[in-house]
Every structure is written in structure tokens, then in C-alpha cells.
Coordinates of C-alpha atoms in Angstrom, one line a residue:
X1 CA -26.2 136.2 200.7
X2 CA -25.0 136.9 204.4
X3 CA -27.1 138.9 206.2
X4 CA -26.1 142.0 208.1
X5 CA -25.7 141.1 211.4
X6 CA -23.6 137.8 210.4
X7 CA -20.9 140.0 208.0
X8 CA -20.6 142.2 210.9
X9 CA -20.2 139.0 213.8
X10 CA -17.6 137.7 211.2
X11 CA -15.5 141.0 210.7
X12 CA -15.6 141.3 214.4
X13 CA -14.7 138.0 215.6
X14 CA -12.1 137.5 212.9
X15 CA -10.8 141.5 213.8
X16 CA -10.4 140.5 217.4
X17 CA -8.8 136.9 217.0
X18 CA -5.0 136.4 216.2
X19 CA -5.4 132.7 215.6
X20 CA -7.9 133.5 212.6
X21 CA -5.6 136.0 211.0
X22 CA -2.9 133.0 211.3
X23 CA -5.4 130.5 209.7
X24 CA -6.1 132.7 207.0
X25 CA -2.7 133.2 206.6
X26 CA -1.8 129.5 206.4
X27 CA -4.8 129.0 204.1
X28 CA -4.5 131.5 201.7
X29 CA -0.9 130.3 201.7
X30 CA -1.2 127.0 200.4
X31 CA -4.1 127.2 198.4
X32 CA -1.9 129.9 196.5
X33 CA 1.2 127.5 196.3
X34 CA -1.1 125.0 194.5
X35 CA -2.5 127.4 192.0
X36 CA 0.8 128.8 190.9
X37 CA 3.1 125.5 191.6
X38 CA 4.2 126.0 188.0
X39 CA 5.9 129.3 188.4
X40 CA 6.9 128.8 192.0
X41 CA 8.7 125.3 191.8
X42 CA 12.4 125.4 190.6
X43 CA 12.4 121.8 189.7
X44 CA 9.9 119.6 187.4
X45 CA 8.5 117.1 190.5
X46 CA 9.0 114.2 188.3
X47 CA 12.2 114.6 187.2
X48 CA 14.9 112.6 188.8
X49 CA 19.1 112.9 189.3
X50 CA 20.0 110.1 190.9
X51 CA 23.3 111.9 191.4
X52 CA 21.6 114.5 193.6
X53 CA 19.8 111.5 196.1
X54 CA 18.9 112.1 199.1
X55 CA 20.5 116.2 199.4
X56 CA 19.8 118.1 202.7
X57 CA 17.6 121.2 202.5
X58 CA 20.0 124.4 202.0
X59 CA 21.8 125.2 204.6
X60 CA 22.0 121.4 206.6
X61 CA 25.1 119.7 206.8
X62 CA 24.5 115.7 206.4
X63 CA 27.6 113.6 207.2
X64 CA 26.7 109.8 205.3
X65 CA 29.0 106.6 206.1
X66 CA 30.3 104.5 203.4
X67 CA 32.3 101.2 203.3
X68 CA 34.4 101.2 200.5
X69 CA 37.1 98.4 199.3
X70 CA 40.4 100.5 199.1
X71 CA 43.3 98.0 197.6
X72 CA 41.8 95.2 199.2
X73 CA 41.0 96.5 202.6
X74 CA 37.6 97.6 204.2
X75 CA 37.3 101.0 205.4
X76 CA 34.8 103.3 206.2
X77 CA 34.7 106.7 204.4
X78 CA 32.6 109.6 205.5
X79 CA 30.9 112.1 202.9
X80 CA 29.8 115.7 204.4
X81 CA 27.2 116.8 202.0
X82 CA 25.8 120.5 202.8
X83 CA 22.7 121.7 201.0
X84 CA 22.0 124.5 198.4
X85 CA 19.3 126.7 197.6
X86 CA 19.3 125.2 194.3
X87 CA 17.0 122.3 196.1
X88 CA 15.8 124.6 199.1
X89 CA 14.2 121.4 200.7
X90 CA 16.8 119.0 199.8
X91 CA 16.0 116.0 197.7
X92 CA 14.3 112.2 197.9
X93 CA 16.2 109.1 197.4
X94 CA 15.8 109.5 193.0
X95 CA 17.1 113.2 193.2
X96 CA 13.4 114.8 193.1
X97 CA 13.3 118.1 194.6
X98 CA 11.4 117.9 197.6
X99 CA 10.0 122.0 197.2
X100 CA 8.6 121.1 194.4
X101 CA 6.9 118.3 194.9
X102 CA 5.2 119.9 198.2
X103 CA 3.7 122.8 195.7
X104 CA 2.5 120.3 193.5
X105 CA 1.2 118.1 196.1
X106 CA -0.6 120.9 197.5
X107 CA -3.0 120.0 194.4
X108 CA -4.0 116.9 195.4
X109 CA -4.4 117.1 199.3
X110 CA -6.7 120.4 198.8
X111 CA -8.4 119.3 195.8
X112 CA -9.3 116.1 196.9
X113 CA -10.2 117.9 201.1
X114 CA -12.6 120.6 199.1
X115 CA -14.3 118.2 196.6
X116 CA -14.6 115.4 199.2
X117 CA -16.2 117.9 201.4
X118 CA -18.8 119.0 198.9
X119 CA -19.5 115.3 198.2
X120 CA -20.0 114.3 201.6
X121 CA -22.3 117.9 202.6
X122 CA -24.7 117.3 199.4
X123 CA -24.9 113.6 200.5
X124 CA -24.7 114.1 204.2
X125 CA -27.4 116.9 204.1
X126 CA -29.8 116.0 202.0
X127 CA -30.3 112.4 203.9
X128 CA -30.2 114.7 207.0
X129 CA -33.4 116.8 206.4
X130 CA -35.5 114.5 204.9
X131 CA -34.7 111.9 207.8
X132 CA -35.3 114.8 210.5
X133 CA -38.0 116.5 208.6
X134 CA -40.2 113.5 207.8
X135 CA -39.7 111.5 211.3
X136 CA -41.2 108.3 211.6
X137 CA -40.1 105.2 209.6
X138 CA -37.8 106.9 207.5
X139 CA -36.0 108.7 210.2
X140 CA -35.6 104.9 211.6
X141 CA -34.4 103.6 208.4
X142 CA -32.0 107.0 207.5
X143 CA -30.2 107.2 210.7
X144 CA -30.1 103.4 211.2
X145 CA -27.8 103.2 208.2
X146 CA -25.7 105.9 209.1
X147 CA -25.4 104.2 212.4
X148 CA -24.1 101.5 210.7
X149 CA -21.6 103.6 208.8
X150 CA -20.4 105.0 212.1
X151 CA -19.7 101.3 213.6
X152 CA -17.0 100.8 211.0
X153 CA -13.1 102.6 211.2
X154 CA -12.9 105.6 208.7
X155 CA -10.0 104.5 207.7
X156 CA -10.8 100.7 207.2
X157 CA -13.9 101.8 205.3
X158 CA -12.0 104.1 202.9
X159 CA -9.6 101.2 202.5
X160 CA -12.5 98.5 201.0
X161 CA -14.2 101.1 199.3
X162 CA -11.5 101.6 197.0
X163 CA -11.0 97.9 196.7
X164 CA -14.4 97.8 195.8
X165 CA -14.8 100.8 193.2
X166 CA -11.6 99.9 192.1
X167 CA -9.0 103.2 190.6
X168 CA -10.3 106.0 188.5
X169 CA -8.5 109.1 188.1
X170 CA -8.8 112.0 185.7
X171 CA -6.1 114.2 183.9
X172 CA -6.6 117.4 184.2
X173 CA -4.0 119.6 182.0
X174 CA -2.7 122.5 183.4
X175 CA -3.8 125.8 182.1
X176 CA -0.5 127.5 183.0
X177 CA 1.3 124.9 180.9
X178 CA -1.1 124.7 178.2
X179 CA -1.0 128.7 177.5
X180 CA 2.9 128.2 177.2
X181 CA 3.2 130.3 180.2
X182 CA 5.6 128.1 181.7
X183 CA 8.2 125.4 180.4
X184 CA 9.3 122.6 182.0
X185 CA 6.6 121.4 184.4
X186 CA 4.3 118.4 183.8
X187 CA 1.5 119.4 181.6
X188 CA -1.1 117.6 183.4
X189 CA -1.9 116.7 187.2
X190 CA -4.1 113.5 188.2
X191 CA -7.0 114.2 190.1
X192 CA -8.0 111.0 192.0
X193 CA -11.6 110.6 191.4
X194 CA -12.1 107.2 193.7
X195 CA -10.5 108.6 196.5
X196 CA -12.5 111.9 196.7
X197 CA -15.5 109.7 196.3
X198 CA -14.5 107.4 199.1
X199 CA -13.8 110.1 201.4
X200 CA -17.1 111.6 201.1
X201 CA -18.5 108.6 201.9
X202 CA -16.9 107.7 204.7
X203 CA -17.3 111.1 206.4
X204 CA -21.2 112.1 204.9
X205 CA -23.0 110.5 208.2
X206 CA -21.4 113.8 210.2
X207 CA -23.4 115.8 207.9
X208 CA -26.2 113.8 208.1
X209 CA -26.5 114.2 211.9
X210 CA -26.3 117.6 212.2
X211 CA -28.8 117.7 209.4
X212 CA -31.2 115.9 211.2
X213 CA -31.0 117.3 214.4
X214 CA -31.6 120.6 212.7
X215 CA -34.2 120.0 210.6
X216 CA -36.1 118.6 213.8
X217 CA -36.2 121.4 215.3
X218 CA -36.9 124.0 212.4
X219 CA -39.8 121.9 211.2
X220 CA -41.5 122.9 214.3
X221 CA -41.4 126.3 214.2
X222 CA -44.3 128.6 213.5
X223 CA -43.0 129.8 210.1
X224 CA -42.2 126.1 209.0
X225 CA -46.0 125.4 210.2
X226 CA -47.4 128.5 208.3
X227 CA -45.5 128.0 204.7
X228 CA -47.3 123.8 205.4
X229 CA -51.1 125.9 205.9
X230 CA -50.7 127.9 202.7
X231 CA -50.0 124.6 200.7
X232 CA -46.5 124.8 200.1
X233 CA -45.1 121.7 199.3
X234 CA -42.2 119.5 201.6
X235 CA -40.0 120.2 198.9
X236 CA -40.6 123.8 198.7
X237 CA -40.6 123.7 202.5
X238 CA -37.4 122.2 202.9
X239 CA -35.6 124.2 200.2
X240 CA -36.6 127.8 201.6
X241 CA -37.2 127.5 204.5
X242 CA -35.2 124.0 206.7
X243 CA -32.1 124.2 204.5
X244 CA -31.2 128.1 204.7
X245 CA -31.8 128.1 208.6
X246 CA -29.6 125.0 208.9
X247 CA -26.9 126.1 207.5
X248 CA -24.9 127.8 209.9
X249 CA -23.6 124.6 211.7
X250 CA -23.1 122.8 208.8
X251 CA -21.1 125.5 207.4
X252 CA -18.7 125.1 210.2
X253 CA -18.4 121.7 210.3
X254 CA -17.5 121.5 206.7
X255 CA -14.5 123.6 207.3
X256 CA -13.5 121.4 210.3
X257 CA -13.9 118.4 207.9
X258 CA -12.1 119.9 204.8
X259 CA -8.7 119.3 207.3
X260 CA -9.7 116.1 208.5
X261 CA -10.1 114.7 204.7
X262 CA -6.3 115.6 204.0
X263 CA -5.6 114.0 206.8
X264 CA -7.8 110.3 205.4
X265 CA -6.3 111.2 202.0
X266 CA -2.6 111.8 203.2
X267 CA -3.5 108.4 204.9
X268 CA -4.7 106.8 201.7
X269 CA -2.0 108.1 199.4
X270 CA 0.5 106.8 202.4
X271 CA -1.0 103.3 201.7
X272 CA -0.7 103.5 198.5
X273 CA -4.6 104.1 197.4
X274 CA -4.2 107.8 196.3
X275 CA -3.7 107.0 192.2
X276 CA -1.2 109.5 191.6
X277 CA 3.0 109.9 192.7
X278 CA 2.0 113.6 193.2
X279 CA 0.7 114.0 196.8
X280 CA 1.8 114.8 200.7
X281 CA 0.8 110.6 202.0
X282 CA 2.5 109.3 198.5
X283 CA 5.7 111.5 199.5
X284 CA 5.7 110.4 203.5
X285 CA 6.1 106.8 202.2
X286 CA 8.8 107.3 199.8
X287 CA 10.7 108.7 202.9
X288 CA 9.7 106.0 205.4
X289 CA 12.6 103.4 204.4
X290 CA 15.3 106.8 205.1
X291 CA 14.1 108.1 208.4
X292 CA 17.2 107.5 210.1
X293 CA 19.4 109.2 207.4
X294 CA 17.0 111.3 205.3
X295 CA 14.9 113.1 207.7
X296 CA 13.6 115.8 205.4
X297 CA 12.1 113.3 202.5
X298 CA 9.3 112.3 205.0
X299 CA 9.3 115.3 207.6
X300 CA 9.0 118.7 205.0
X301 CA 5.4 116.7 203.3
X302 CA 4.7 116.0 206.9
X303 CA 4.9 119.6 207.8
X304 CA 3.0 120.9 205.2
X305 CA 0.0 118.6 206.1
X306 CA 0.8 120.1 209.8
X307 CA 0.0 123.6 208.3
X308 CA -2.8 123.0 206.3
X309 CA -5.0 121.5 208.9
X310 CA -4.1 124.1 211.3
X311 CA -4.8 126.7 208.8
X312 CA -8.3 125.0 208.2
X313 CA -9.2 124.1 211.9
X314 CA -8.6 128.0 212.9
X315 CA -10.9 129.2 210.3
X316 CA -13.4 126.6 211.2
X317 CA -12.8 127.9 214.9
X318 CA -13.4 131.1 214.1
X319 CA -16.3 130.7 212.2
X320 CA -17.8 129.0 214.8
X321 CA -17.7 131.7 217.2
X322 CA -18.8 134.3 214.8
X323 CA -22.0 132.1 213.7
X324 CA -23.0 130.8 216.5
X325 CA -24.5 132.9 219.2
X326 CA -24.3 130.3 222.1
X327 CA -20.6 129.9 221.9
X328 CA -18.2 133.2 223.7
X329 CA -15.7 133.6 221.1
X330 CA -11.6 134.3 222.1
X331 CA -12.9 137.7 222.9
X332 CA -16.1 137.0 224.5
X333 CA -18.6 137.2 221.6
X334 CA -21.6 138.8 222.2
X335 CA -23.3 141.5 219.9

């Protein structure tokens, strides 16, 4: 549980800062458009009209140029399409309605960012304090590795370490669908399983640094030494004692990293690594080919992954001027 004095630094700071209420906001936001994509989206995301390509979201006016062959003559005819709130962010290139494919995207992109997070803290941390708490050899041989790690691109990495573990995805079934809540909508959603993994391996050696640098510090103190006096063991040591007092920065660094995983996954499903046709990256790429006509296919997913991580880094901003003491927040900090 939070103590005291850190519920009352976080009510403060958060009080006192506009740009927290807006990340909050934009959070809250999103993660409530993924939970409820079934009753929010007006379209199945799957289902295509290949008469209703490439529509403008409502209210934009599109003007297209065709060459037809009118009694044996070329000529170019012009089509004025404007958009409808029927498909409120216009449609992709197989009639797919872009709003609902955002909502459902949602899904992946935060799934994958929060799960990928967790994977690369547990990993990150636990390499982190043993390596800083121990010292010696195995601090060598820890950090060594993750040195190692660090000397290779993120996204280069993530890109052989799915060629190497090859695809695995799970179906999850949605519970909305399943209690006959809702009709219409896909009664699953894929959750790829490879690329969370990979992206918490790629980004665990942040974890493991802060970790370490932490844990060397802690293990010197005069509690640390005390608890070692009575007999407790390392691993009772580390557990009550280095892991509770590190927590703080790490805390705040896995909020910064939650938006920097959508970003790697946006980057992978872009590529074509993600596993599922559901997803912000997978949704860019479809639009790439129509940038110059269909704007809104690769912009809207582009915006929402714009939001997200802006929404995540201003928590993460704010939390680290309510944690920690050494850093003034917008308002000055202070007790």
C-alpha cells in the first residue's frame, strides 16, 4: 500500500498540474474505447463493402479522378464523394470502417504496451537486484549481457526475435459477445503472444539498470545491514527490504515504457510481425499505398497512437514529480 505522505504528494502534484488531468484524460479514454469497442463501434471491423472504398470521414469532401472510355474516347471524369456519419472516420480501400477498427485496435496496442511492460519489469528487475545486490562476478556477468542487449537496435532485435520464436497468438473470446450482449462484432480478438514476449525482451535491460543502481545503494544502508545481522536470508533481504525501497523509479519508468512499447508494436504490426489484422501498425500499412488520395486510412490509426503515448508519457511525468523528491514538479514540488 502507499504510504501517507506519497497519496498526499500524488493528489497534490496531480491537483496542481493541467497536463496530468489531460493524460488521465487521454488514458482513461482509450483504455475505455478498448473495453467497450463492442458497443461503441457502428461497424464489425472485419467486415468489408467494397462499394464504400476509400469514403472520407463525415463531413470531408474528396474529389477522385477517373479515366473512363465514353464511345470510344478517353476522358477524365471527376467523382465528389462527401462523407457520412454512418462511417464517422471514413473507410479503408475494402470498405472497412475506419472508427471501428481504431476501438478495436485499441486492444492490441494497450494489451500488448501493459503485458509487455509487466514482462520486461519482472525480467528487468529481478536481474537488476541480484546483479546490484550481490556485486562482484555476477554483477560483471549480469550487466555485461545487458550491455550487449543495449549494442543491438530495438527494433532490429524485435525483428529476429520473432523470426526466431516464430508466431504464436491466442484467441481470446470476447465476454461482451459471448453473453449475447452484443450482435454483430467478432467474437474473438487475437492477442499476439510472440510480440508481447519480444517486446519485453528487447526493452527489460532499462529495468535492469535502474534495478541495479538501486539495489547498490539500498544494500548499504543500516537497515539492509541490520536485517543481514539477525540472520535473515538474501532472499528475504531482497524481498522486504531492496525491492519495496526500489520501487519508486521503477514505477515511473514502467509508465514511460508502457508508451514506448506501442510505439515498437505499432512498428512491428506496421512490418507485418504483429499476428493479427486488428491493430494501429497493421492499419498504417494498409493506408501507405493511398497517402496521396486516402489520407485518413493511415492518418486517424496514426493519431490515435499520437494520443495514447501522450496520455501515457503525462502520467509518467507526473508521477515522477510526485515520487520523487529531488525533482520540482510543474508547480515547484516540495512538501
Amino acid at each position: 500500500m502507499l504510504s501517507e505522505r506519497v497519496r498526499r504528494s500524488l493528489t497534490r502534484e496531480f491537483s496542481q498540474s493541467l497536463m496530468a488531468k489531460i493524460g488521465l484524460a487521454l488514458v482513461v479514454l482509450m483504455v475505455t474505447m478498448a473495453l467497450f469497442a463492442p458497443f461503441i463501434a457502428p461497424h464489425n471491423p472485419t467486415q468489408q463493402g467494397l462499394e464504400e472504398s476509400n469514403l472520407p470521414p463525415a463531413g470531408v469532401t474528396q474529389t477522385s479522378s477517373d479515366i473512363q472510355f465514353v464511345d470510344g474516347e478517353r476522358q477524365t471524369v471527376e467523382t465528389t464523394t462527401t462523407g457520412t456519419l454512418d462511417h464517422p472516420m471514413g473507410t479503408d480501400s475494402l470498405g472497412r470502417d475506419l472508427f471501428s477498427r481504431v476501438l478495436f485496435g485499441a486492444r492490441t496496442s494497450l494489451m500488448v504496451g501493459l503485458f509487455g511492460t509487466l514482462f520486461a519489469v519482472g525480467t528487468g528487475v529481478s536481474v537488476g537486484l541480484v546483479a546490484g545486490y550481490y556485486g562482484g562476478r555476477i554483477d560483471d556477468g549480469l550487466m555485461r549481457f545487458a550491455d550487449i542487449m543495449l549494442a543491438f537496435p530495438a527494433l532490429v532485435l524485435a525483428i529476429a526475435l520473432v523470426g526466431l520464436l516464430g508466431p504464436l497468438t491466442i484467441r481470446i473470446p470476447d465476454p461482451f459477445v459471448a453473453l449475447g450482449l452484443v450482435e454483430g462484432m467478432p467474437d474473438s480478438f487475437v492477442f499476439p503472444v510472440t510480440l508481447t514476449i519480444v517486446v519485453g525482451v528487447v526493452n527489460w535491460v532499462w529495468f535492469a539498470r535502474i534495478a541495479r543502481g538501486e539495489a547498490l545503494s539500498i544494500r548499504q544502508q543500516e537497515y539492509v545491514k541490520a536485517a543481514r545481522s539477525l540472520g535473515a536470508s538474501d532472499r528475504r533481504i531482497l524481498r522486504q527490504h531492496v525491492l519495496p525501497n526500489s520501487l519508486t523509479p521503477i514505477i515511473v519508468l514502467a509508465t514511460i515504457q508502457v508508451a514506448a512499447i506501442i510505439l515498437l508494436e505499432s512498428s512491428l504490426s506496421f512490418l507485418g510481425f504483429s499476428g493479427t489484422t486488428l491493430s494501429w501498425g497493421f492499419d498504417i500499412a494498409q493506408g501507405r499505398d493511398y497517402l496521396g488520395t486516402s489520407w485518413w486510412i493511415s492518418s486517424i490509426p496514426g493519431l490515435a497512437i499520437v494520443l495514447a503515448v501522450i496520455g501515457i508519457n503525462l502520467l509518467g511525468d507526473w508521477l515522477r514529480d510526485a515520487l520523487d523528491p529531488g525533482i520540482e514538479g510543474e508547480h515547484g514540488g516540495g512538501m
